[in-house]
Amino acid sequence: MNIPEVILCKFGEVVLKGANRQNFESSLVKELRRRASPHGIFKIYYKQSTLYIEPQNSECDMDGMYDTARCVFGIVGVNRAAVCEKNMESIKAMAREYLPEKLAGKRTFKVDAKRSDKRFPLTSPEISAEIGGVILSTVRGIKVDVHSPDVTVTVEVRDDHAYIRAGQEPGAGGLPLRSAGRGLLLLSGGIDSPVAGCMMAKRGMDIEALHFESFPYTSERAREKVMTLAEEMCRFVSRMHVHVISLTHVQEEIRDRCEEDYFTILLRIFMMKLAERTAREYNCHALITGESLGQVASQTLAAIEVTDSVVNMPVFRPCIGLDKNEIVIEARRYGTFDTSILPFEDCCTVFTPRHPKTKPRIEDVMRELDKLDVEALLDEAYATMTTETKLVFPEYK
Ligand code: ATP
Ligand code: MG
């Protein structure tokens, strides 16, 4: 027999948001409705502090919907649950049928019953005891452990139905997408910047991306790699415009006119200024980079002080306090790692100095910058911008 199942989601910090709470809730419901369409027809609604995702026919792809729900920011817990009528006979029959497969291989369990319908004839402890009995008699070898069970079985008796589930998986956490303004991510092909973008999206930011290339020193394939990364990020950020600016002439001018030790920091100044200009044009109110303190010469405190001083906008660096291995864990979680490690060149790796300045003095950097026609180079680079839009699936609107 096919067991009727639904997906139940718990919201996170959204519930703390006072007057804004309703906006947050409705934006989450909307996002889930948009994201559900490739998986079939689902009824999605919010009731009694739970988001319900109910398949409307047998064609619905529950596994796909479940994976999608786990990528939606603002949701802290995702479960599949069996649905049955609100009477003890049905609940016990469903527990007998549904739970043995879910509890296979587990050694210990406890039952946690919740009864939001207070007219239900049994109390929560009585429901727990009855369902505990059913499990002990149908799942061979399993024992009760109320303190640290392998799995918690939850029985919820709600307004319309009863729901039975085993365990709970964490959701993506954070706040709903687009609830915290828009930020411009400086997206390279590396491991760190996709993670930085996802981390800020997790705090509710709408992410727009800017990539710098240096054709022919960087290749078409390097650009494609960045576009693939942007597509992969869309599993979490849903939609992203990716702007691409060519730094070829800027880099050639720096190479021809400036002292080698300053190549990297000068390039970064151009990147930051062009990013700020892009941000202002596209209504972004922060820049986001994947920098991590001390990771390379351009990420020392002194170098960051210089690059920060050339823009008038907040610069978010969510990876700043993370070690590389911690960033890698996040990159795997967000699904960008395997693409990030493909070996293509980045504009930061062409014309790299042998001895980059790790403690650049701002006056020295500005003296080098004065050797260039900065405004003309910025205008020229900005005019090379092209834009592609990436979506989690083609019909996402
Ligand atoms: P990542 O792994 O993100 O490439 P990284 O360790 O290689 O970082 P850098 O190359 O110094 O570090 O770059 C630091 C940050 O500058 C990146 O995280 C990214 O935000 C930005 N950046 C670097 N190269 C580019 C590029 N080609 N286009 C856009 N942003 C870039
Ligand atoms: Mg890089």
Tab-separated table of C-alpha atoms and ligand atoms in Angstrom:
chain	number	residue	atom	x	y	z
A	1	MET	CA	0.000	0.000	0.000
A	2	ASN	CA	1.137	3.546	-0.698
A	3	ILE	CA	1.491	5.450	2.560
A	4	PRO	CA	0.219	9.049	2.336
A	5	GLU	CA	3.150	11.281	3.193
A	6	VAL	CA	3.725	15.015	3.482
A	7	ILE	CA	6.791	17.167	4.114
A	8	LEU	CA	6.720	19.311	7.237
A	9	CYS	CA	9.118	22.239	7.670
A	10	LYS	CA	9.993	24.270	10.748
A	11	PHE	CA	10.907	27.908	10.399
A	12	GLY	CA	13.930	29.279	12.237
A	13	GLU	CA	14.653	32.811	13.388
A	14	VAL	CA	11.719	34.043	11.327
A	15	VAL	CA	9.511	33.369	14.310
A	16	LEU	CA	11.456	35.941	16.333
A	17	LYS	CA	10.799	38.768	13.957
A	18	GLY	CA	7.829	40.453	15.637
A	19	ALA	CA	5.901	42.711	13.295
A	20	ASN	CA	7.805	41.474	10.247
A	21	ARG	CA	6.974	37.914	10.989
A	22	GLN	CA	4.079	37.684	8.568
A	23	ASN	CA	6.128	39.075	5.694
A	24	PHE	CA	8.860	36.576	6.392
A	25	GLU	CA	6.409	33.703	6.568
A	26	SER	CA	4.656	34.630	3.366
A	27	SER	CA	7.950	35.149	1.521
A	28	LEU	CA	9.029	31.660	2.595
A	29	VAL	CA	5.761	30.115	1.460
A	30	LYS	CA	6.113	31.910	-1.870
A	31	GLU	CA	9.675	30.743	-2.346
A	32	LEU	CA	8.695	27.140	-1.627
A	33	ARG	CA	5.804	27.343	-4.073
A	34	ARG	CA	8.108	28.641	-6.799
A	35	ARG	CA	10.721	26.024	-6.039
A	36	ALA	CA	8.176	23.167	-5.965
A	37	SER	CA	7.010	23.350	-9.566
A	38	PRO	CA	9.577	20.958	-11.136
A	39	HIS	CA	8.600	18.286	-8.600
A	40	GLY	CA	4.863	18.138	-9.331
A	41	ILE	CA	1.710	19.665	-7.910
A	42	PHE	CA	1.878	20.351	-4.192
A	43	LYS	CA	-0.360	22.220	-1.802
A	44	ILE	CA	1.882	24.418	0.324
A	45	TYR	CA	0.625	26.382	3.330
A	46	TYR	CA	1.625	27.565	6.767
A	47	LYS	CA	-0.419	26.639	9.794
A	48	GLN	CA	0.206	26.102	13.507
A	49	SER	CA	3.870	27.181	13.145
A	50	THR	CA	4.563	24.472	10.572
A	51	LEU	CA	4.897	24.669	6.817
A	52	TYR	CA	3.004	21.843	5.113
A	53	ILE	CA	3.968	20.515	1.695
A	54	GLU	CA	1.270	18.105	0.522
A	55	PRO	CA	1.561	16.180	-2.749
A	56	GLN	CA	-1.643	16.396	-4.761
A	57	ASN	CA	-1.220	13.217	-6.796
A	58	SER	CA	0.919	10.102	-7.052
A	59	GLU	CA	3.184	11.630	-9.707
A	60	CYS	CA	4.757	14.070	-7.259
A	61	ASP	CA	8.480	13.585	-6.725
A	62	MET	CA	8.705	13.570	-2.930
A	63	ASP	CA	12.462	12.906	-2.843
A	64	GLY	CA	13.140	15.875	-5.121
A	65	MET	CA	10.804	18.124	-3.145
A	66	TYR	CA	12.438	17.056	0.092
A	67	ASP	CA	15.933	17.883	-1.228
A	68	THR	CA	14.682	21.250	-2.443
A	69	ALA	CA	13.094	22.094	0.915
A	70	ARG	CA	16.458	21.404	2.551
A	71	CYS	CA	18.047	24.142	0.413
A	72	VAL	CA	15.599	26.912	1.279
A	73	PHE	CA	17.012	29.448	3.726
A	74	GLY	CA	14.801	30.281	6.689
A	75	ILE	CA	13.885	26.636	7.333
A	76	VAL	CA	15.623	24.914	10.238
A	77	GLY	CA	14.045	21.459	10.146
A	78	VAL	CA	12.623	19.281	7.376
A	79	ASN	CA	10.788	15.971	7.831
A	80	ARG	CA	8.755	13.532	5.884
A	81	ALA	CA	5.722	12.421	7.867
A	82	ALA	CA	2.938	9.885	7.377
A	83	VAL	CA	-0.573	11.301	7.604
A	84	CYS	CA	-3.562	9.540	9.119
A	85	GLU	CA	-6.904	10.189	10.723
A	86	LYS	CA	-7.043	11.599	14.224
A	87	ASN	CA	-8.001	8.554	16.219
A	88	MET	CA	-5.835	6.141	18.152
A	89	GLU	CA	-6.749	3.125	16.000
A	90	SER	CA	-5.581	4.882	12.811
A	91	ILE	CA	-2.471	6.295	14.460
A	92	LYS	CA	-1.446	2.876	15.771
A	93	ALA	CA	-2.149	1.188	12.461
A	94	MET	CA	-0.080	3.812	10.668
A	95	ALA	CA	2.779	3.491	13.185
A	96	ARG	CA	2.801	-0.260	12.581
A	97	GLU	CA	2.991	0.189	8.854
A	98	TYR	CA	5.206	3.255	8.518
A	99	LEU	CA	7.806	3.019	11.242
A	100	PRO	CA	9.524	-0.398	10.890
A	101	GLU	CA	11.343	0.672	7.719
A	102	LYS	CA	12.254	4.083	9.189
A	103	LEU	CA	13.623	2.503	12.378
A	104	ALA	CA	15.529	-0.361	10.735
A	105	GLY	CA	19.056	-0.573	12.144
A	106	LYS	CA	18.357	1.814	15.044
A	107	ARG	CA	19.081	0.524	18.520
A	108	THR	CA	17.118	2.939	20.668
A	109	PHE	CA	14.182	5.315	20.342
A	110	LYS	CA	11.802	7.496	22.252
A	111	VAL	CA	8.366	8.772	21.323
A	112	ASP	CA	7.545	12.430	21.619
A	113	ALA	CA	3.818	13.098	21.272
A	114	LYS	CA	2.337	16.546	20.764
A	115	ARG	CA	-1.307	17.309	20.905
A	116	SER	CA	-2.303	20.712	19.650
A	117	ASP	CA	-5.944	19.577	19.620
A	118	LYS	CA	-6.613	19.479	23.358
A	119	ARG	CA	-9.970	17.740	22.832
A	120	PHE	CA	-8.174	14.581	21.728
A	121	PRO	CA	-9.130	11.927	24.334
A	122	LEU	CA	-5.565	10.828	25.213
A	123	THR	CA	-2.897	13.054	26.788
A	124	SER	CA	0.523	13.375	25.166
A	125	PRO	CA	2.213	10.921	27.605
A	126	GLU	CA	-0.580	8.412	26.961
A	127	ILE	CA	-0.128	8.687	23.195
A	128	SER	CA	3.650	8.250	23.635
A	129	ALA	CA	3.173	5.144	25.764
A	130	GLU	CA	0.782	3.538	23.278
A	131	ILE	CA	2.935	4.209	20.240
A	132	GLY	CA	6.057	3.129	22.168
A	133	GLY	CA	4.276	-0.197	22.763
A	134	VAL	CA	3.477	-0.545	19.060
A	135	ILE	CA	7.124	0.075	18.122
A	136	LEU	CA	8.466	-2.414	20.680
A	137	SER	CA	6.150	-5.081	19.329
A	138	THR	CA	6.867	-4.436	15.616
A	139	VAL	CA	10.549	-3.457	15.420
A	140	ARG	CA	12.759	-6.327	16.449
A	141	GLY	CA	15.533	-5.646	18.960
A	142	ILE	CA	14.866	-1.933	19.468
A	143	LYS	CA	14.837	-0.485	23.003
A	144	VAL	CA	13.555	2.677	24.647
A	145	ASP	CA	16.061	5.341	25.691
A	146	VAL	CA	14.430	8.595	26.747
A	147	HIS	CA	17.733	10.430	27.345
A	148	SER	CA	19.812	9.962	24.187
A	149	PRO	CA	17.899	7.831	21.707
A	150	ASP	CA	19.228	7.020	18.218
A	151	VAL	CA	15.965	8.360	16.879
A	152	THR	CA	12.970	10.289	18.184
A	153	VAL	CA	9.579	9.325	16.800
A	154	THR	CA	7.199	12.257	16.831
A	155	VAL	CA	3.433	11.923	16.789
A	156	GLU	CA	1.581	15.190	16.302
A	157	VAL	CA	-2.173	15.399	16.640
A	158	ARG	CA	-3.191	18.590	14.895
A	159	ASP	CA	-6.397	20.290	13.759
A	160	ASP	CA	-7.119	18.131	10.738
A	161	HIS	CA	-4.937	15.039	10.900
A	162	ALA	CA	-2.316	13.182	12.875
A	163	TYR	CA	1.292	13.043	11.644
A	164	ILE	CA	3.955	10.447	12.427
A	165	ARG	CA	7.624	10.907	11.684
A	166	ALA	CA	10.988	9.471	12.662
A	167	GLY	CA	13.836	11.921	13.248
A	168	GLN	CA	14.283	15.375	11.807
A	169	GLU	CA	16.860	16.645	9.343
A	170	PRO	CA	18.283	20.118	9.603
A	171	GLY	CA	17.206	22.669	7.016
A	172	ALA	CA	19.450	25.298	5.424
A	173	GLY	CA	18.859	27.683	8.373
A	174	GLY	CA	19.213	31.459	8.266
A	175	LEU	CA	16.645	33.955	7.026
A	176	PRO	CA	14.448	33.902	3.907
A	177	LEU	CA	16.115	34.933	0.670
A	178	ARG	CA	15.710	38.562	-0.316
A	179	SER	CA	14.688	39.633	3.184
A	180	ALA	CA	17.930	41.555	3.816
A	181	GLY	CA	18.676	43.676	0.748
A	182	ARG	CA	20.991	42.978	-2.150
A	183	GLY	CA	24.748	42.414	-2.121
A	184	LEU	CA	27.275	42.161	-4.947
A	185	LEU	CA	29.495	39.088	-4.701
A	186	LEU	CA	32.958	39.224	-6.257
A	187	LEU	CA	32.857	35.734	-7.697
A	188	SER	CA	36.119	34.087	-8.742
A	189	GLY	CA	36.457	30.472	-9.765
A	190	GLY	CA	37.910	29.517	-6.370
A	191	ILE	CA	36.556	27.728	-3.340
A	192	ASP	CA	35.989	30.726	-1.103
A	193	SER	CA	33.853	33.229	-2.970
A	194	PRO	CA	30.911	30.872	-3.767
A	195	VAL	CA	30.828	29.983	-0.068
A	196	ALA	CA	30.908	33.675	0.887
A	197	GLY	CA	27.932	34.321	-1.419
A	198	CYS	CA	25.936	31.442	0.029
A	199	MET	CA	26.731	32.567	3.580
A	200	MET	CA	25.341	36.049	2.931
A	201	ALA	CA	22.335	34.607	1.075
A	202	LYS	CA	21.750	32.583	4.219
A	203	ARG	CA	21.387	35.854	6.124
A	204	GLY	CA	18.674	36.872	3.673
A	205	MET	CA	20.687	38.711	1.025
A	206	ASP	CA	19.735	38.691	-2.611
A	207	ILE	CA	23.004	37.910	-4.404
A	208	GLU	CA	24.186	39.518	-7.605
A	209	ALA	CA	27.630	38.445	-8.879
A	210	LEU	CA	30.559	40.110	-10.612
A	211	HIS	CA	33.381	38.171	-12.224
A	212	PHE	CA	36.578	39.627	-13.651
A	213	GLU	CA	38.323	37.954	-16.541
A	214	SER	CA	41.434	38.757	-18.460
A	215	PHE	CA	41.026	37.243	-21.881
A	216	PRO	CA	43.267	35.882	-23.533
A	217	TYR	CA	45.348	35.417	-20.353
A	218	THR	CA	42.311	33.678	-18.871
A	219	SER	CA	40.340	31.279	-21.052
A	220	GLU	CA	36.764	30.840	-22.174
A	221	ARG	CA	36.699	27.686	-20.062
A	222	ALA	CA	37.626	29.649	-16.940
A	223	ARG	CA	34.572	31.840	-17.535
A	224	GLU	CA	32.381	28.775	-18.119
A	225	LYS	CA	33.599	27.375	-14.828
A	226	VAL	CA	32.416	30.516	-13.039
A	227	MET	CA	29.030	30.271	-14.783
A	228	THR	CA	28.759	26.654	-13.626
A	229	LEU	CA	29.542	27.747	-10.077
A	230	ALA	CA	26.826	30.401	-10.289
A	231	GLU	CA	24.342	27.768	-11.477
A	232	GLU	CA	25.332	25.481	-8.628
A	233	MET	CA	24.868	28.291	-6.110
A	234	CYS	CA	21.333	28.747	-7.454
A	235	ARG	CA	20.302	25.567	-5.665
A	236	PHE	CA	20.443	27.823	-2.583
A	237	VAL	CA	20.204	31.366	-3.949
A	238	SER	CA	17.557	30.561	-6.623
A	239	ARG	CA	18.458	33.354	-9.018
A	240	MET	CA	21.612	35.277	-9.806
A	241	HIS	CA	22.688	37.820	-12.411
A	242	VAL	CA	26.355	37.334	-13.220
A	243	HIS	CA	28.177	40.350	-14.622
A	244	VAL	CA	31.549	39.881	-16.282
A	245	ILE	CA	34.100	42.658	-16.731
A	246	SER	CA	37.359	42.376	-18.646
A	247	LEU	CA	40.495	43.532	-16.831
A	248	THR	CA	42.868	42.739	-19.682
A	249	HIS	CA	43.896	46.290	-20.427
A	250	VAL	CA	44.025	47.260	-16.747
A	251	GLN	CA	46.382	44.375	-16.060
A	252	GLU	CA	48.581	45.174	-19.052
A	253	GLU	CA	48.859	48.785	-17.972
A	254	ILE	CA	49.739	47.771	-14.406
A	255	ARG	CA	52.342	45.343	-15.771
A	256	ASP	CA	53.867	47.960	-18.067
A	257	ARG	CA	53.898	50.964	-15.744
A	258	CYS	CA	54.026	49.872	-12.112
A	259	GLU	CA	56.467	48.172	-9.789
A	260	GLU	CA	56.016	44.417	-9.804
A	261	ASP	CA	55.605	44.029	-6.032
A	262	TYR	CA	52.418	46.094	-6.217
A	263	PHE	CA	50.697	44.278	-9.111
A	264	THR	CA	48.274	42.338	-6.940
A	265	ILE	CA	47.201	45.115	-4.628
A	266	LEU	CA	46.721	47.492	-7.557
A	267	LEU	CA	44.597	44.946	-9.364
A	268	ARG	CA	42.494	44.540	-6.253
A	269	ILE	CA	41.949	48.279	-6.060
A	270	PHE	CA	40.572	48.219	-9.603
A	271	MET	CA	38.367	45.255	-8.731
A	272	MET	CA	36.920	46.996	-5.685
A	273	LYS	CA	36.259	50.259	-7.512
A	274	LEU	CA	34.577	48.481	-10.431
A	275	ALA	CA	32.572	46.384	-7.981
A	276	GLU	CA	31.351	49.501	-6.193
A	277	ARG	CA	30.314	51.063	-9.477
A	278	THR	CA	28.441	47.883	-10.465
A	279	ALA	CA	26.817	47.681	-7.053
A	280	ARG	CA	25.502	51.230	-7.286
A	281	GLU	CA	24.119	50.661	-10.758
A	282	TYR	CA	22.351	47.422	-9.773
A	283	ASN	CA	20.996	48.579	-6.434
A	284	CYS	CA	23.347	46.506	-4.280
A	285	HIS	CA	24.267	47.942	-0.895
A	286	ALA	CA	27.264	45.825	0.072
A	287	LEU	CA	30.197	44.080	-1.557
A	288	ILE	CA	30.926	40.463	-0.634
A	289	THR	CA	34.283	38.729	-1.046
A	290	GLY	CA	35.665	35.314	-0.135
A	291	GLU	CA	38.692	36.689	1.684
A	292	SER	CA	40.027	34.901	4.754
A	293	LEU	CA	42.507	36.749	6.943
A	294	GLY	CA	46.109	35.951	6.105
A	295	GLN	CA	45.272	33.337	3.460
A	296	VAL	CA	47.437	35.013	0.793
A	297	ALA	CA	49.443	38.253	0.465
A	298	SER	CA	46.417	40.262	-0.625
A	299	GLN	CA	44.456	39.172	2.445
A	300	THR	CA	46.728	40.460	5.206
A	301	LEU	CA	45.218	43.106	7.441
A	302	ALA	CA	47.377	45.789	5.821
A	303	ALA	CA	46.237	44.770	2.318
A	304	ILE	CA	42.588	44.642	3.383
A	305	GLU	CA	42.947	48.098	4.911
A	306	VAL	CA	44.120	49.419	1.548
A	307	THR	CA	41.377	47.716	-0.497
A	308	ASP	CA	38.681	48.829	1.956
A	309	SER	CA	39.871	52.429	1.800
A	310	VAL	CA	39.076	52.784	-1.909
A	311	VAL	CA	35.330	52.082	-1.592
A	312	ASN	CA	32.481	53.733	0.290
A	313	MET	CA	30.259	50.778	0.907
A	314	PRO	CA	30.189	47.961	3.462
A	315	VAL	CA	32.413	45.048	2.433
A	316	PHE	CA	31.273	41.725	3.868
A	317	ARG	CA	33.859	38.975	4.182
A	318	PRO	CA	31.978	36.113	5.834
A	319	CYS	CA	34.941	33.701	5.453
A	320	ILE	CA	37.351	36.071	7.196
A	321	GLY	CA	37.621	33.962	10.359
A	322	LEU	CA	37.370	30.537	8.757
A	323	ASP	CA	40.280	28.196	8.057
A	324	LYS	CA	40.566	26.689	4.609
A	325	ASN	CA	39.294	23.304	5.793
A	326	GLU	CA	36.242	24.944	7.334
A	327	ILE	CA	35.543	26.750	4.058
A	328	VAL	CA	35.899	23.427	2.216
A	329	ILE	CA	33.267	21.842	4.473
A	330	GLU	CA	30.880	24.673	3.571
A	331	ALA	CA	31.758	24.410	-0.134
A	332	ARG	CA	30.836	20.719	-0.070
A	333	ARG	CA	27.609	21.478	1.742
A	334	TYR	CA	26.661	24.096	-0.827
A	335	GLY	CA	27.690	21.749	-3.650
A	336	THR	CA	30.299	24.018	-5.267
A	337	PHE	CA	33.507	22.299	-4.193
A	338	ASP	CA	33.999	19.881	-7.105
A	339	THR	CA	33.674	22.667	-9.662
A	340	SER	CA	35.853	25.066	-7.656
A	341	ILE	CA	38.829	22.726	-7.742
A	342	LEU	CA	38.863	22.376	-11.536
A	343	PRO	CA	42.241	23.763	-12.573
A	344	PHE	CA	41.573	26.939	-14.569
A	345	GLU	CA	43.470	30.190	-14.290
A	346	ASP	CA	42.016	33.306	-12.667
A	347	CYS	CA	42.933	36.901	-13.506
A	348	CYS	CA	44.552	37.080	-10.063
A	349	THR	CA	47.008	34.401	-11.156
A	350	VAL	CA	48.278	36.143	-14.305
A	351	PHE	CA	51.213	38.539	-13.950
A	352	THR	CA	51.598	37.566	-10.288
A	353	PRO	CA	54.553	39.249	-8.601
A	354	ARG	CA	57.344	37.085	-7.239
A	355	HIS	CA	57.331	39.046	-3.978
A	356	PRO	CA	53.898	40.579	-3.434
A	357	LYS	CA	53.770	43.215	-0.701
A	358	THR	CA	52.249	41.730	2.412
A	359	LYS	CA	52.395	45.037	4.304
A	360	PRO	CA	51.694	47.628	1.651
A	361	ARG	CA	51.818	51.231	2.848
A	362	ILE	CA	48.912	53.185	1.528
A	363	GLU	CA	51.125	56.114	0.327
A	364	ASP	CA	53.329	53.733	-1.663
A	365	VAL	CA	50.311	52.057	-3.240
A	366	MET	CA	48.796	55.425	-4.174
A	367	ARG	CA	52.143	56.521	-5.686
A	368	GLU	CA	52.030	53.432	-7.929
A	369	LEU	CA	48.379	54.043	-8.749
A	370	ASP	CA	49.240	57.594	-9.849
A	371	LYS	CA	51.294	56.134	-12.672
A	372	LEU	CA	48.015	55.050	-14.317
A	373	ASP	CA	45.121	56.914	-15.863
A	374	VAL	CA	42.787	55.338	-13.326
A	375	GLU	CA	39.486	56.960	-14.330
A	376	ALA	CA	39.928	56.223	-18.035
A	377	LEU	CA	40.891	52.610	-17.286
A	378	LEU	CA	37.872	52.198	-15.002
A	379	ASP	CA	35.508	53.591	-17.651
A	380	GLU	CA	37.003	51.410	-20.322
A	381	ALA	CA	36.804	48.269	-18.179
A	382	TYR	CA	33.263	49.049	-17.039
A	383	ALA	CA	32.145	49.354	-20.652
A	384	THR	CA	33.161	45.729	-21.312
A	385	MET	CA	30.495	44.420	-18.928
A	386	THR	CA	28.252	41.603	-20.103
A	387	THR	CA	25.552	39.954	-18.005
A	388	GLU	CA	24.042	36.472	-17.807
A	389	THR	CA	21.133	35.397	-15.638
A	390	LYS	CA	21.251	32.065	-13.822
A	391	LEU	CA	18.188	30.387	-12.346
A	392	VAL	CA	17.736	27.264	-10.261
A	393	PHE	CA	15.546	25.902	-13.095
A	394	PRO	CA	14.489	27.595	-16.335
A	395	GLU	CA	10.906	28.468	-15.318
A	396	TYR	CA	11.847	29.954	-11.930
A	397	LYS	CA	10.417	33.449	-11.750
B	1	ATP	P1	38.666	32.241	-4.020
B	1	ATP	O1	38.854	30.847	-3.571
B	1	ATP	O2	37.297	32.753	-3.752
B	1	ATP	O3	39.075	32.419	-5.459
B	1	ATP	P2	41.231	33.086	-3.182
B	1	ATP	O4	41.713	32.443	-1.987
B	1	ATP	O5	41.680	32.543	-4.490
B	1	ATP	O6	39.647	33.116	-3.142
B	1	ATP	P3	42.008	35.733	-4.028
B	1	ATP	O7	42.297	35.241	-5.394
B	1	ATP	O8	43.002	36.579	-3.327
B	1	ATP	O9	41.626	34.589	-3.020
B	1	ATP	O10	40.673	36.523	-4.065
B	1	ATP	C1	40.069	37.003	-2.904
B	1	ATP	C2	38.646	37.376	-3.237
B	1	ATP	O11	38.635	38.350	-4.292
B	1	ATP	C3	37.840	36.217	-3.804
B	1	ATP	O12	37.287	35.443	-2.772
B	1	ATP	C4	36.800	36.941	-4.605
B	1	ATP	O13	35.771	37.448	-3.783
B	1	ATP	C5	37.594	38.102	-5.183
B	1	ATP	N1	38.137	37.738	-6.503
B	1	ATP	C6	39.327	37.195	-6.804
B	1	ATP	N2	39.457	36.978	-8.129
B	1	ATP	C7	38.288	37.396	-8.688
B	1	ATP	C8	37.769	37.419	-10.032
B	1	ATP	N3	38.467	36.967	-11.061
B	1	ATP	N4	36.531	37.911	-10.216
B	1	ATP	C9	35.789	38.371	-9.181
B	1	ATP	N5	36.228	38.359	-7.903
B	1	ATP	C10	37.451	37.874	-7.652
B	2	MG	MG	40.655	33.186	-6.437
